[in-house]
PDB file of C-alpha atoms in Angstrom:
ATOM      1  CA  MET A 975       0.000   0.000   0.000  1.00 33.00           C
ATOM      2  CA  ALA A 976       1.347   3.436  -0.940  1.00 39.00           C
ATOM      3  CA  ASP A 977       2.561   5.705   1.810  1.00 42.00           C
ATOM      4  CA  ARG A 978      -0.100   8.422   1.941  1.00 43.00           C
ATOM      5  CA  ARG A 979       2.426  10.860   3.377  1.00 43.00           C
ATOM      6  CA  THR A 980       4.547  10.657   0.227  1.00 55.00           C
ATOM      7  CA  GLU A 981       1.447  10.999  -1.955  1.00 84.00           C
ATOM      8  CA  ALA A 982       0.021  14.083  -0.263  1.00 85.00           C
ATOM      9  CA  PRO A 983       0.754  17.537  -1.710  1.00 90.00           C
ATOM     10  CA  ASP A 984       3.473  19.502   0.023  1.00 88.00           C
ATOM     11  CA  SER A 985       2.663  22.052   2.692  1.00 88.00           C
ATOM     12  CA  THR A 986       3.245  24.982   0.348  1.00 90.00           C
ATOM     13  CA  ALA A 987       0.608  23.786  -2.137  1.00 93.00           C
ATOM     14  CA  VAL A 988      -1.900  23.293   0.666  1.00 95.00           C
ATOM     15  CA  ARG A 989      -1.148  26.715   2.165  1.00 93.00           C
ATOM     16  CA  VAL A 990      -1.769  28.421  -1.187  1.00 95.00           C
ATOM     17  CA  ALA A 991      -5.119  26.635  -1.517  1.00 97.00           C
ATOM     18  CA  LEU A 992      -6.117  27.679   2.008  1.00 97.00           C
ATOM     19  CA  TRP A 993      -5.127  31.307   1.424  1.00 97.00           C
ATOM     20  CA  ARG A 994      -7.211  31.380  -1.744  1.00 97.00           C
ATOM     21  CA  ALA A 995     -10.215  30.066   0.164  1.00 97.00           C
ATOM     22  CA  MET A 996      -9.581  32.418   3.074  1.00 96.00           C
ATOM     23  CA  HIS A 997      -9.815  35.384   0.709  1.00 97.00           C
ATOM     24  CA  VAL A 998     -13.384  34.390  -0.176  1.00 97.00           C
ATOM     25  CA  GLN A 999     -14.357  33.592   3.393  1.00 96.00           C
ATOM     26  CA  VAL A1000     -12.985  36.569   5.339  1.00 96.00           C
ATOM     27  CA  ASP A1001     -12.159  39.423   2.957  1.00 96.00           C
ATOM     28  CA  SER A1002     -14.780  41.897   1.820  1.00 94.00           C
ATOM     29  CA  PRO A1003     -16.088  41.768  -1.744  1.00 95.00           C
ATOM     30  CA  PRO A1004     -15.266  42.359  -4.485  1.00 95.00           C
ATOM     31  CA  HIS A1005     -13.132  39.249  -4.348  1.00 97.00           C
ATOM     32  CA  VAL A1006     -10.093  39.368  -6.589  1.00 97.00           C
ATOM     33  CA  PHE A1007     -10.170  35.610  -7.090  1.00 98.00           C
ATOM     34  CA  GLU A1008     -12.670  32.988  -5.989  1.00 97.00           C
ATOM     35  CA  ASP A1009     -11.521  29.472  -5.231  1.00 98.00           C
ATOM     36  CA  GLU A1010     -12.827  27.209  -2.487  1.00 97.00           C
ATOM     37  CA  ILE A1011     -12.401  23.989  -4.461  1.00 98.00           C
ATOM     38  CA  GLY A1012      -8.751  23.811  -3.402  1.00 97.00           C
ATOM     39  CA  LEU A1013      -9.912  23.923   0.218  1.00 97.00           C
ATOM     40  CA  ARG A1014     -12.227  20.983  -0.401  1.00 97.00           C
ATOM     41  CA  LEU A1015      -9.426  19.064  -2.072  1.00 97.00           C
ATOM     42  CA  ALA A1016      -7.078  19.679   0.860  1.00 96.00           C
ATOM     43  CA  ALA A1017      -9.773  18.855   3.445  1.00 96.00           C
ATOM     44  CA  PRO A1018      -7.827  20.353   6.393  1.00 95.00           C
ATOM     45  CA  ASP A1019      -8.753  19.874  10.032  1.00 93.00           C
ATOM     46  CA  ASP A1020     -11.568  22.034  11.402  1.00 91.00           C
ATOM     47  CA  GLY A1021      -9.091  24.359  13.079  1.00 91.00           C
ATOM     48  CA  TRP A1022      -7.233  25.276   9.893  1.00 94.00           C
ATOM     49  CA  ARG A1023      -8.065  28.966  10.223  1.00 91.00           C
ATOM     50  CA  ARG A1024      -6.201  29.091  13.536  1.00 90.00           C
ATOM     51  CA  ARG A1025      -2.941  27.868  12.013  1.00 91.00           C
ATOM     52  CA  PRO A1026      -0.234  30.535  12.471  1.00 89.00           C
ATOM     53  CA  ASP A1027       0.661  30.384   8.768  1.00 88.00           C
ATOM     54  CA  ILE A1028      -2.987  30.973   7.759  1.00 91.00           C
ATOM     55  CA  ASN A1029      -4.020  33.521  10.415  1.00 90.00           C
ATOM     56  CA  PRO A1030      -6.359  35.923   8.573  1.00 91.00           C
ATOM     57  CA  LEU A1031      -4.848  39.023  10.193  1.00 89.00           C
ATOM     58  CA  THR A1032      -1.114  38.382  10.281  1.00 89.00           C
ATOM     59  CA  THR A1033      -0.890  36.759   6.827  1.00 91.00           C
ATOM     60  CA  SER A1034      -3.227  39.084   4.915  1.00 94.00           C
ATOM     61  CA  GLY A1035      -0.415  40.452   2.727  1.00 93.00           C
ATOM     62  CA  PHE A1036       0.674  36.974   1.654  1.00 93.00           C
ATOM     63  CA  ARG A1037      -2.944  35.995   1.025  1.00 96.00           C
ATOM     64  CA  ALA A1038      -3.463  39.057  -1.148  1.00 96.00           C
ATOM     65  CA  ALA A1039      -0.255  38.389  -3.084  1.00 96.00           C
ATOM     66  CA  VAL A1040      -1.342  34.815  -3.793  1.00 96.00           C
ATOM     67  CA  VAL A1041      -4.769  35.817  -5.084  1.00 97.00           C
ATOM     68  CA  ALA A1042      -3.262  38.681  -7.109  1.00 97.00           C
ATOM     69  CA  ARG A1043      -0.925  36.371  -9.002  1.00 97.00           C
ATOM     70  CA  ALA A1044      -3.723  33.827  -9.452  1.00 98.00           C
ATOM     71  CA  ARG A1045      -5.972  36.487 -10.962  1.00 98.00           C
ATOM     72  CA  PHE A1046      -3.191  37.757 -13.239  1.00 98.00           C
ATOM     73  CA  ILE A1047      -2.508  34.233 -14.507  1.00 98.00           C
ATOM     74  CA  GLU A1048      -6.169  33.477 -15.064  1.00 98.00           C
ATOM     75  CA  ASP A1049      -6.718  36.748 -16.924  1.00 98.00           C
ATOM     76  CA  LEU A1050      -3.738  35.843 -19.126  1.00 98.00           C
ATOM     77  CA  VAL A1051      -5.047  32.345 -19.862  1.00 98.00           C
ATOM     78  CA  VAL A1052      -8.533  33.633 -20.700  1.00 97.00           C
ATOM     79  CA  GLU A1053      -7.017  36.277 -22.983  1.00 97.00           C
ATOM     80  CA  GLN A1054      -4.815  33.753 -24.791  1.00 97.00           C
ATOM     81  CA  ALA A1055      -7.647  31.243 -25.161  1.00 97.00           C
ATOM     82  CA  GLY A1056      -9.702  34.010 -26.730  1.00 96.00           C
ATOM     83  CA  GLN A1057      -6.917  34.484 -29.276  1.00 96.00           C
ATOM     84  CA  GLY A1058      -6.993  30.822 -30.254  1.00 96.00           C
ATOM     85  CA  VAL A1059      -4.236  29.344 -28.073  1.00 98.00           C
ATOM     86  CA  GLY A1060      -5.354  25.821 -27.245  1.00 98.00           C
ATOM     87  CA  GLN A1061      -2.809  24.489 -24.720  1.00 98.00           C
ATOM     88  CA  TYR A1062      -2.236  25.471 -21.097  1.00 98.00           C
ATOM     89  CA  VAL A1063       0.670  24.007 -19.097  1.00 98.00           C
ATOM     90  CA  VAL A1064       0.905  24.412 -15.310  1.00 98.00           C
ATOM     91  CA  LEU A1065       4.359  23.541 -13.953  1.00 96.00           C
ATOM     92  CA  GLY A1066       4.283  22.550 -10.279  1.00 93.00           C
ATOM     93  CA  ALA A1067       0.481  22.478 -10.408  1.00 95.00           C
ATOM     94  CA  GLY A1068      -0.165  21.632  -6.758  1.00 94.00           C
ATOM     95  CA  LEU A1069      -3.852  22.172  -5.990  1.00 97.00           C
ATOM     96  CA  ASP A1070      -4.589  24.254  -9.070  1.00 97.00           C
ATOM     97  CA  THR A1071      -8.329  24.211  -9.814  1.00 98.00           C
ATOM     98  CA  PHE A1072      -8.649  26.058 -13.126  1.00 98.00           C
ATOM     99  CA  ALA A1073     -10.193  23.081 -14.933  1.00 97.00           C
ATOM    100  CA  GLN A1074     -12.831  22.668 -12.197  1.00 97.00           C
ATOM    101  CA  ARG A1075     -13.657  26.368 -11.699  1.00 97.00           C
ATOM    102  CA  ARG A1076     -13.585  27.565 -15.297  1.00 96.00           C
ATOM    103  CA  PRO A1077     -14.995  24.700 -17.384  1.00 96.00           C
ATOM    104  CA  GLU A1078     -16.305  27.115 -20.023  1.00 95.00           C
ATOM    105  CA  ILE A1079     -12.693  28.157 -20.762  1.00 96.00           C
ATOM    106  CA  ALA A1080     -11.021  24.817 -19.995  1.00 96.00           C
ATOM    107  CA  SER A1081     -13.283  23.085 -22.522  1.00 94.00           C
ATOM    108  CA  ARG A1082     -11.567  25.135 -25.247  1.00 94.00           C
ATOM    109  CA  LEU A1083      -8.107  24.143 -24.031  1.00 97.00           C
ATOM    110  CA  ARG A1084      -6.054  21.083 -23.339  1.00 98.00           C
ATOM    111  CA  VAL A1085      -4.824  21.644 -19.772  1.00 98.00           C
ATOM    112  CA  PHE A1086      -1.624  19.907 -18.650  1.00 98.00           C
ATOM    113  CA  GLU A1087      -0.827  19.857 -14.929  1.00 98.00           C
ATOM    114  CA  VAL A1088       2.785  18.857 -14.280  1.00 96.00           C
ATOM    115  CA  ASP A1089       3.747  17.704 -10.788  1.00 94.00           C
ATOM    116  CA  ARG A1090       5.432  14.919  -8.847  1.00 92.00           C
ATOM    117  CA  PRO A1091       3.899  11.440  -9.188  1.00 93.00           C
ATOM    118  CA  GLY A1092       2.759  11.111  -5.558  1.00 94.00           C
ATOM    119  CA  PRO A1093       0.818  14.381  -5.344  1.00 94.00           C
ATOM    120  CA  GLN A1094      -0.580  13.761  -8.831  1.00 94.00           C
ATOM    121  CA  ALA A1095      -1.983  10.382  -7.764  1.00 95.00           C
ATOM    122  CA  TRP A1096      -3.395  11.967  -4.598  1.00 96.00           C
ATOM    123  CA  LYS A1097      -5.049  14.757  -6.552  1.00 96.00           C
ATOM    124  CA  ARG A1098      -6.531  12.374  -9.108  1.00 96.00           C
ATOM    125  CA  ARG A1099      -8.088  10.373  -6.284  1.00 96.00           C
ATOM    126  CA  ARG A1100      -9.458  13.481  -4.547  1.00 97.00           C
ATOM    127  CA  LEU A1101     -10.980  14.888  -7.745  1.00 97.00           C
ATOM    128  CA  ILE A1102     -12.791  11.617  -8.282  1.00 97.00           C
ATOM    129  CA  GLU A1103     -13.891  11.395  -4.639  1.00 96.00           C
ATOM    130  CA  LEU A1104     -15.369  14.920  -4.809  1.00 97.00           C
ATOM    131  CA  GLY A1105     -17.258  14.133  -8.007  1.00 97.00           C
ATOM    132  CA  HIS A1106     -15.229  16.331 -10.344  1.00 96.00           C
ATOM    133  CA  GLY A1107     -13.648  13.451 -12.190  1.00 96.00           C
ATOM    134  CA  ILE A1108     -10.913  13.967 -14.782  1.00 96.00           C
ATOM    135  CA  PRO A1109     -12.367  15.622 -17.897  1.00 93.00           C
ATOM    136  CA  ASP A1110     -10.969  14.691 -21.304  1.00 91.00           C
ATOM    137  CA  GLY A1111      -9.203  18.029 -21.661  1.00 94.00           C
ATOM    138  CA  LEU A1112      -7.280  17.714 -18.371  1.00 98.00           C
ATOM    139  CA  ARG A1113      -4.021  15.794 -18.420  1.00 97.00           C
ATOM    140  CA  LEU A1114      -2.260  15.108 -15.109  1.00 97.00           C
ATOM    141  CA  VAL A1115       1.392  14.690 -16.052  1.00 96.00           C
ATOM    142  CA  PRO A1116       3.505  12.999 -13.343  1.00 94.00           C
ATOM    143  CA  VAL A1117       7.203  13.869 -13.507  1.00 91.00           C
ATOM    144  CA  ASP A1118       9.886  12.540 -11.182  1.00 83.00           C
ATOM    145  CA  PHE A1119      12.178  15.568 -11.112  1.00 72.00           C
ATOM    146  CA  GLU A1120      14.559  13.888  -8.657  1.00 63.00           C
ATOM    147  CA  ALA A1121      15.164  11.119 -11.210  1.00 63.00           C
ATOM    148  CA  ASP A1122      15.906  13.768 -13.859  1.00 63.00           C
ATOM    149  CA  ASP A1123      12.703  12.956 -15.715  1.00 68.00           C
ATOM    150  CA  SER A1124      12.271  15.169 -18.770  1.00 88.00           C
ATOM    151  CA  TRP A1125       9.050  17.076 -18.184  1.00 93.00           C
ATOM    152  CA  THR A1126       8.873  18.080 -21.854  1.00 93.00           C
ATOM    153  CA  GLU A1127       9.037  14.440 -22.971  1.00 93.00           C
ATOM    154  CA  ARG A1128       6.346  13.516 -20.448  1.00 94.00           C
ATOM    155  CA  LEU A1129       4.279  16.456 -21.643  1.00 96.00           C
ATOM    156  CA  THR A1130       4.468  15.336 -25.274  1.00 96.00           C
ATOM    157  CA  ALA A1131       3.609  11.764 -24.299  1.00 96.00           C
ATOM    158  CA  ALA A1132       0.493  13.123 -22.563  1.00 96.00           C
ATOM    159  CA  GLY A1133      -0.697  14.766 -25.777  1.00 97.00           C
ATOM    160  CA  PHE A1134       1.041  18.135 -25.828  1.00 98.00           C
ATOM    161  CA  ASP A1135       1.703  19.362 -29.365  1.00 97.00           C
ATOM    162  CA  PRO A1136       5.038  21.239 -29.484  1.00 93.00           C
ATOM    163  CA  ALA A1137       4.107  22.638 -32.890  1.00 95.00           C
ATOM    164  CA  ARG A1138       1.168  24.601 -31.462  1.00 97.00           C
ATOM    165  CA  PRO A1139       1.343  27.672 -29.179  1.00 98.00           C
ATOM    166  CA  ALA A1140       0.755  27.261 -25.453  1.00 98.00           C
ATOM    167  CA  VAL A1141       0.476  29.245 -22.258  1.00 98.00           C
ATOM    168  CA  VAL A1142       3.027  27.972 -19.731  1.00 98.00           C
ATOM    169  CA  VAL A1143       2.783  29.014 -16.096  1.00 98.00           C
ATOM    170  CA  SER A1144       5.085  28.466 -13.118  1.00 97.00           C
ATOM    171  CA  THR A1145       4.082  30.146  -9.844  1.00 96.00           C
ATOM    172  CA  GLY A1146       5.707  29.714  -6.452  1.00 92.00           C
ATOM    173  CA  VAL A1147       8.364  27.330  -7.808  1.00 92.00           C
ATOM    174  CA  THR A1148      11.603  29.126  -8.708  1.00 94.00           C
ATOM    175  CA  MET A1149      12.583  29.832  -5.110  1.00 92.00           C
ATOM    176  CA  TYR A1150      12.936  26.078  -4.525  1.00 90.00           C
ATOM    177  CA  LEU A1151      15.090  25.466  -7.611  1.00 91.00           C
ATOM    178  CA  THR A1152      18.720  26.182  -8.343  1.00 92.00           C
ATOM    179  CA  ARG A1153      19.490  28.886 -10.864  1.00 93.00           C
ATOM    180  CA  ASP A1154      20.717  26.205 -13.285  1.00 92.00           C
ATOM    181  CA  ALA A1155      17.433  24.307 -13.010  1.00 91.00           C
ATOM    182  CA  THR A1156      15.395  27.428 -13.731  1.00 94.00           C
ATOM    183  CA  ALA A1157      17.676  28.312 -16.646  1.00 95.00           C
ATOM    184  CA  ALA A1158      17.170  24.822 -18.098  1.00 93.00           C
ATOM    185  CA  THR A1159      13.398  25.215 -17.786  1.00 94.00           C
ATOM    186  CA  LEU A1160      13.537  28.531 -19.630  1.00 96.00           C
ATOM    187  CA  VAL A1161      15.617  26.998 -22.439  1.00 96.00           C
ATOM    188  CA  ARG A1162      13.008  24.269 -22.931  1.00 94.00           C
ATOM    189  CA  ILE A1163      10.145  26.760 -22.982  1.00 96.00           C
ATOM    190  CA  ALA A1164      12.022  28.947 -25.477  1.00 97.00           C
ATOM    191  CA  SER A1165      11.871  25.999 -27.903  1.00 95.00           C
ATOM    192  CA  PHE A1166       8.046  25.910 -27.810  1.00 97.00           C
ATOM    193  CA  ALA A1167       6.060  27.016 -30.844  1.00 97.00           C
ATOM    194  CA  PRO A1168       6.132  30.703 -31.785  1.00 96.00           C
ATOM    195  CA  GLY A1169       3.310  32.562 -30.080  1.00 96.00           C
ATOM    196  CA  SER A1170       3.673  30.673 -26.800  1.00 98.00           C
ATOM    197  CA  THR A1171       3.561  32.704 -23.572  1.00 98.00           C
ATOM    198  CA  LEU A1172       5.352  32.105 -20.272  1.00 98.00           C
ATOM    199  CA  ALA A1173       4.422  33.581 -16.896  1.00 98.00           C
ATOM    200  CA  MET A1174       6.827  32.719 -14.057  1.00 98.00           C
ATOM    201  CA  THR A1175       7.009  34.132 -10.548  1.00 98.00           C
ATOM    202  CA  PHE A1176      10.247  34.734  -8.661  1.00 97.00           C
ATOM    203  CA  LEU A1177      11.191  35.972  -5.206  1.00 94.00           C
ATOM    204  CA  LEU A1178      13.132  39.202  -4.823  1.00 94.00           C
ATOM    205  CA  PRO A1179      16.219  39.528  -2.605  1.00 92.00           C
ATOM    206  CA  THR A1180      15.356  40.823   0.849  1.00 87.00           C
ATOM    207  CA  GLU A1181      16.892  44.232   0.237  1.00 89.00           C
ATOM    208  CA  LEU A1182      14.367  44.940  -2.544  1.00 85.00           C
ATOM    209  CA  LEU A1183      11.343  44.377  -0.307  1.00 79.00           C
ATOM    210  CA  ASP A1184       9.421  47.117   1.431  1.00 82.00           C
ATOM    211  CA  ASP A1185      10.725  47.483   4.985  1.00 81.00           C
ATOM    212  CA  ALA A1186       7.415  46.324   6.468  1.00 80.00           C
ATOM    213  CA  ASP A1187       7.512  43.062   4.485  1.00 73.00           C
ATOM    214  CA  ARG A1188      11.040  41.907   5.332  1.00 83.00           C
ATOM    215  CA  PRO A1189      10.174  40.206   8.642  1.00 79.00           C
ATOM    216  CA  GLY A1190       7.430  38.245   6.889  1.00 74.00           C
ATOM    217  CA  LEU A1191       9.812  36.963   4.234  1.00 75.00           C
ATOM    218  CA  GLN A1192      12.349  35.976   6.861  1.00 76.00           C
ATOM    219  CA  LYS A1193       9.672  34.063   8.740  1.00 76.00           C
ATOM    220  CA  SER A1194       8.630  32.338   5.504  1.00 77.00           C
ATOM    221  CA  GLU A1195      12.250  31.370   4.857  1.00 75.00           C
ATOM    222  CA  GLU A1196      12.524  29.871   8.332  1.00 73.00           C
ATOM    223  CA  GLY A1197       9.296  27.928   7.874  1.00 72.00           C
ATOM    224  CA  ALA A1198      10.348  26.614   4.467  1.00 73.00           C
ATOM    225  CA  ARG A1199      13.697  25.472   5.855  1.00 78.00           C
ATOM    226  CA  ALA A1200      12.040  23.770   8.820  1.00 73.00           C
ATOM    227  CA  SER A1201       9.652  21.870   6.534  1.00 71.00           C
ATOM    228  CA  GLY A1202      12.514  20.570   4.406  1.00 73.00           C
ATOM    229  CA  THR A1203      11.858  22.793   1.369  1.00 77.00           C
ATOM    230  CA  PRO A1204      14.276  25.713   1.804  1.00 80.00           C
ATOM    231  CA  PHE A1205      14.331  28.739  -0.466  1.00 86.00           C
ATOM    232  CA  VAL A1206      17.477  28.459  -2.574  1.00 89.00           C
ATOM    233  CA  SER A1207      17.092  31.158  -5.231  1.00 93.00           C
ATOM    234  CA  PHE A1208      16.231  34.846  -5.279  1.00 94.00           C
ATOM    235  CA  TYR A1209      16.460  37.131  -8.310  1.00 97.00           C
ATOM    236  CA  THR A1210      16.558  40.792  -9.046  1.00 97.00           C
ATOM    237  CA  PRO A1211      14.332  41.674 -12.022  1.00 97.00           C
ATOM    238  CA  GLN A1212      17.469  42.297 -14.101  1.00 98.00           C
ATOM    239  CA  GLU A1213      18.841  38.851 -13.251  1.00 98.00           C
ATOM    240  CA  MET A1214      15.608  37.118 -14.221  1.00 98.00           C
ATOM    241  CA  LEU A1215      15.365  39.036 -17.502  1.00 98.00           C
ATOM    242  CA  ALA A1216      18.981  38.111 -18.271  1.00 97.00           C
ATOM    243  CA  LEU A1217      18.231  34.420 -17.646  1.00 97.00           C
ATOM    244  CA  ALA A1218      15.255  34.597 -19.997  1.00 98.00           C
ATOM    245  CA  GLN A1219      17.228  36.338 -22.728  1.00 96.00           C
ATOM    246  CA  GLU A1220      20.145  33.897 -22.403  1.00 97.00           C
ATOM    247  CA  ALA A1221      17.634  31.053 -22.779  1.00 97.00           C
ATOM    248  CA  GLY A1222      16.417  32.481 -26.079  1.00 96.00           C
ATOM    249  CA  LEU A1223      13.322  34.297 -24.850  1.00 95.00           C
ATOM    250  CA  ALA A1224      14.037  37.611 -26.522  1.00 83.00           C
ATOM    251  CA  ASP A1225      10.590  39.070 -25.842  1.00 93.00           C
ATOM    252  CA  ALA A1226      10.699  39.131 -22.032  1.00 97.00           C
ATOM    253  CA  ARG A1227       9.496  41.716 -19.562  1.00 97.00           C
ATOM    254  CA  HIS A1228       9.294  42.229 -15.824  1.00 98.00           C
ATOM    255  CA  VAL A1229       5.876  42.540 -14.177  1.00 98.00           C
ATOM    256  CA  PRO A1230       6.311  43.960 -10.650  1.00 96.00           C
ATOM    257  CA  GLY A1231       4.018  42.836  -7.881  1.00 95.00           C
ATOM    258  CA  SER A1232       3.161  46.485  -7.301  1.00 94.00           C
ATOM    259  CA  LEU A1233       1.492  46.559 -10.714  1.00 96.00           C
ATOM    260  CA  LEU A1234      -0.803  43.702  -9.678  1.00 96.00           C
ATOM    261  CA  ALA A1235      -1.540  45.529  -6.434  1.00 95.00           C
ATOM    262  CA  GLU A1236      -2.646  48.611  -8.338  1.00 96.00           C
ATOM    263  CA  ARG A1237      -4.629  46.616 -10.874  1.00 96.00           C
ATOM    264  CA  TYR A1238      -6.589  44.441  -8.462  1.00 97.00           C
ATOM    265  CA  PHE A1239      -6.536  46.149  -5.051  1.00 97.00           C
ATOM    266  CA  ALA A1240      -6.852  49.882  -5.696  1.00 94.00           C
ATOM    267  CA  ASP A1241      -9.426  51.766  -3.624  1.00 90.00           C
ATOM    268  CA  ARG A1242     -10.451  48.785  -1.490  1.00 93.00           C
ATOM    269  CA  ALA A1243     -12.370  49.885   1.588  1.00 91.00           C
ATOM    270  CA  ASP A1244     -10.776  47.149   3.714  1.00 92.00           C
ATOM    271  CA  GLY A1245      -7.207  48.205   2.860  1.00 93.00           C
ATOM    272  CA  LEU A1246      -6.230  44.679   1.749  1.00 95.00           C
ATOM    273  CA  ARG A1247      -2.956  44.896  -0.130  1.00 95.00           C
ATOM    274  CA  PRO A1248      -0.411  42.326  -1.367  1.00 95.00           C
ATOM    275  CA  SER A1249       2.937  42.186   0.380  1.00 92.00           C
ATOM    276  CA  SER A1250       5.999  42.933  -1.749  1.00 89.00           C
ATOM    277  CA  GLY A1251       8.602  40.317  -2.560  1.00 92.00           C
ATOM    278  CA  GLU A1252       7.284  38.325  -5.511  1.00 95.00           C
ATOM    279  CA  ASP A1253       7.389  39.582  -9.110  1.00 97.00           C
ATOM    280  CA  LEU A1254       6.729  37.942 -12.473  1.00 98.00           C
ATOM    281  CA  LEU A1255       8.573  37.239 -15.668  1.00 98.00           C
ATOM    282  CA  LEU A1256       6.318  37.450 -18.726  1.00 98.00           C
ATOM    283  CA  ALA A1257       7.798  36.251 -22.014  1.00 98.00           C
ATOM    284  CA  THR A1258       6.734  35.051 -25.449  1.00 96.00           C
ATOM    285  CA  THR A1259       8.432  32.832 -28.006  1.00 94.00           C
TER     286      THR A1259
END
């Protein structure tokens, strides 16, 4: 019998799902992003709201940052689907719920969720248990990164067409990877069909954060290290753009987190605002 501990998603994936649900449950409307399906997938204990890393008051900036990036990504995918792009790849998918929440868009796409085999098997089981099933357009692509599995080969075997444009997304992943690993990922994406779009988040060095947000990042670093998934890579915007250009992604630009804050959180009566520290790389092939 499989060890359920090795199958379960990691703590970071669960935390993101809980923050997304918390936004709907405790923040005032209008909600920037609505997702409680991830909460149902995770099925945490009744006291999940009292967890220190989920506390609705002390983690509000992180919660807002997570829903801001989720909204930005979803807006991008909807835009690209409207322009005829038919493939959507989620690297390090975790408890992503796009296919369940947005079936009217997902039905026009082939959605590929790439993640480790254990969490993929767990998620497949939970989707079936909750009655969502696995629609024809959703492909769960298990990749054993530790065994140096080629995620692009696995992707193609699952039905991905490298000759057709795609949207490729990687959020909350680069901080756990070496610079060489991220560079290799960018090189592979640069080889995708012309017209493909990449959106990738990255953590900024501490000195580039707003003063008020530095203690929060340090606490996150300590928590990640204690859970066995330490942060290993931080990038200035210039460093990330250089990596993209060296990989062959000539059309690359930096999207600061502050831009998402202005776009999605301006004039909120409750003062909810994303913390600084995570920006995005947006590039096309």
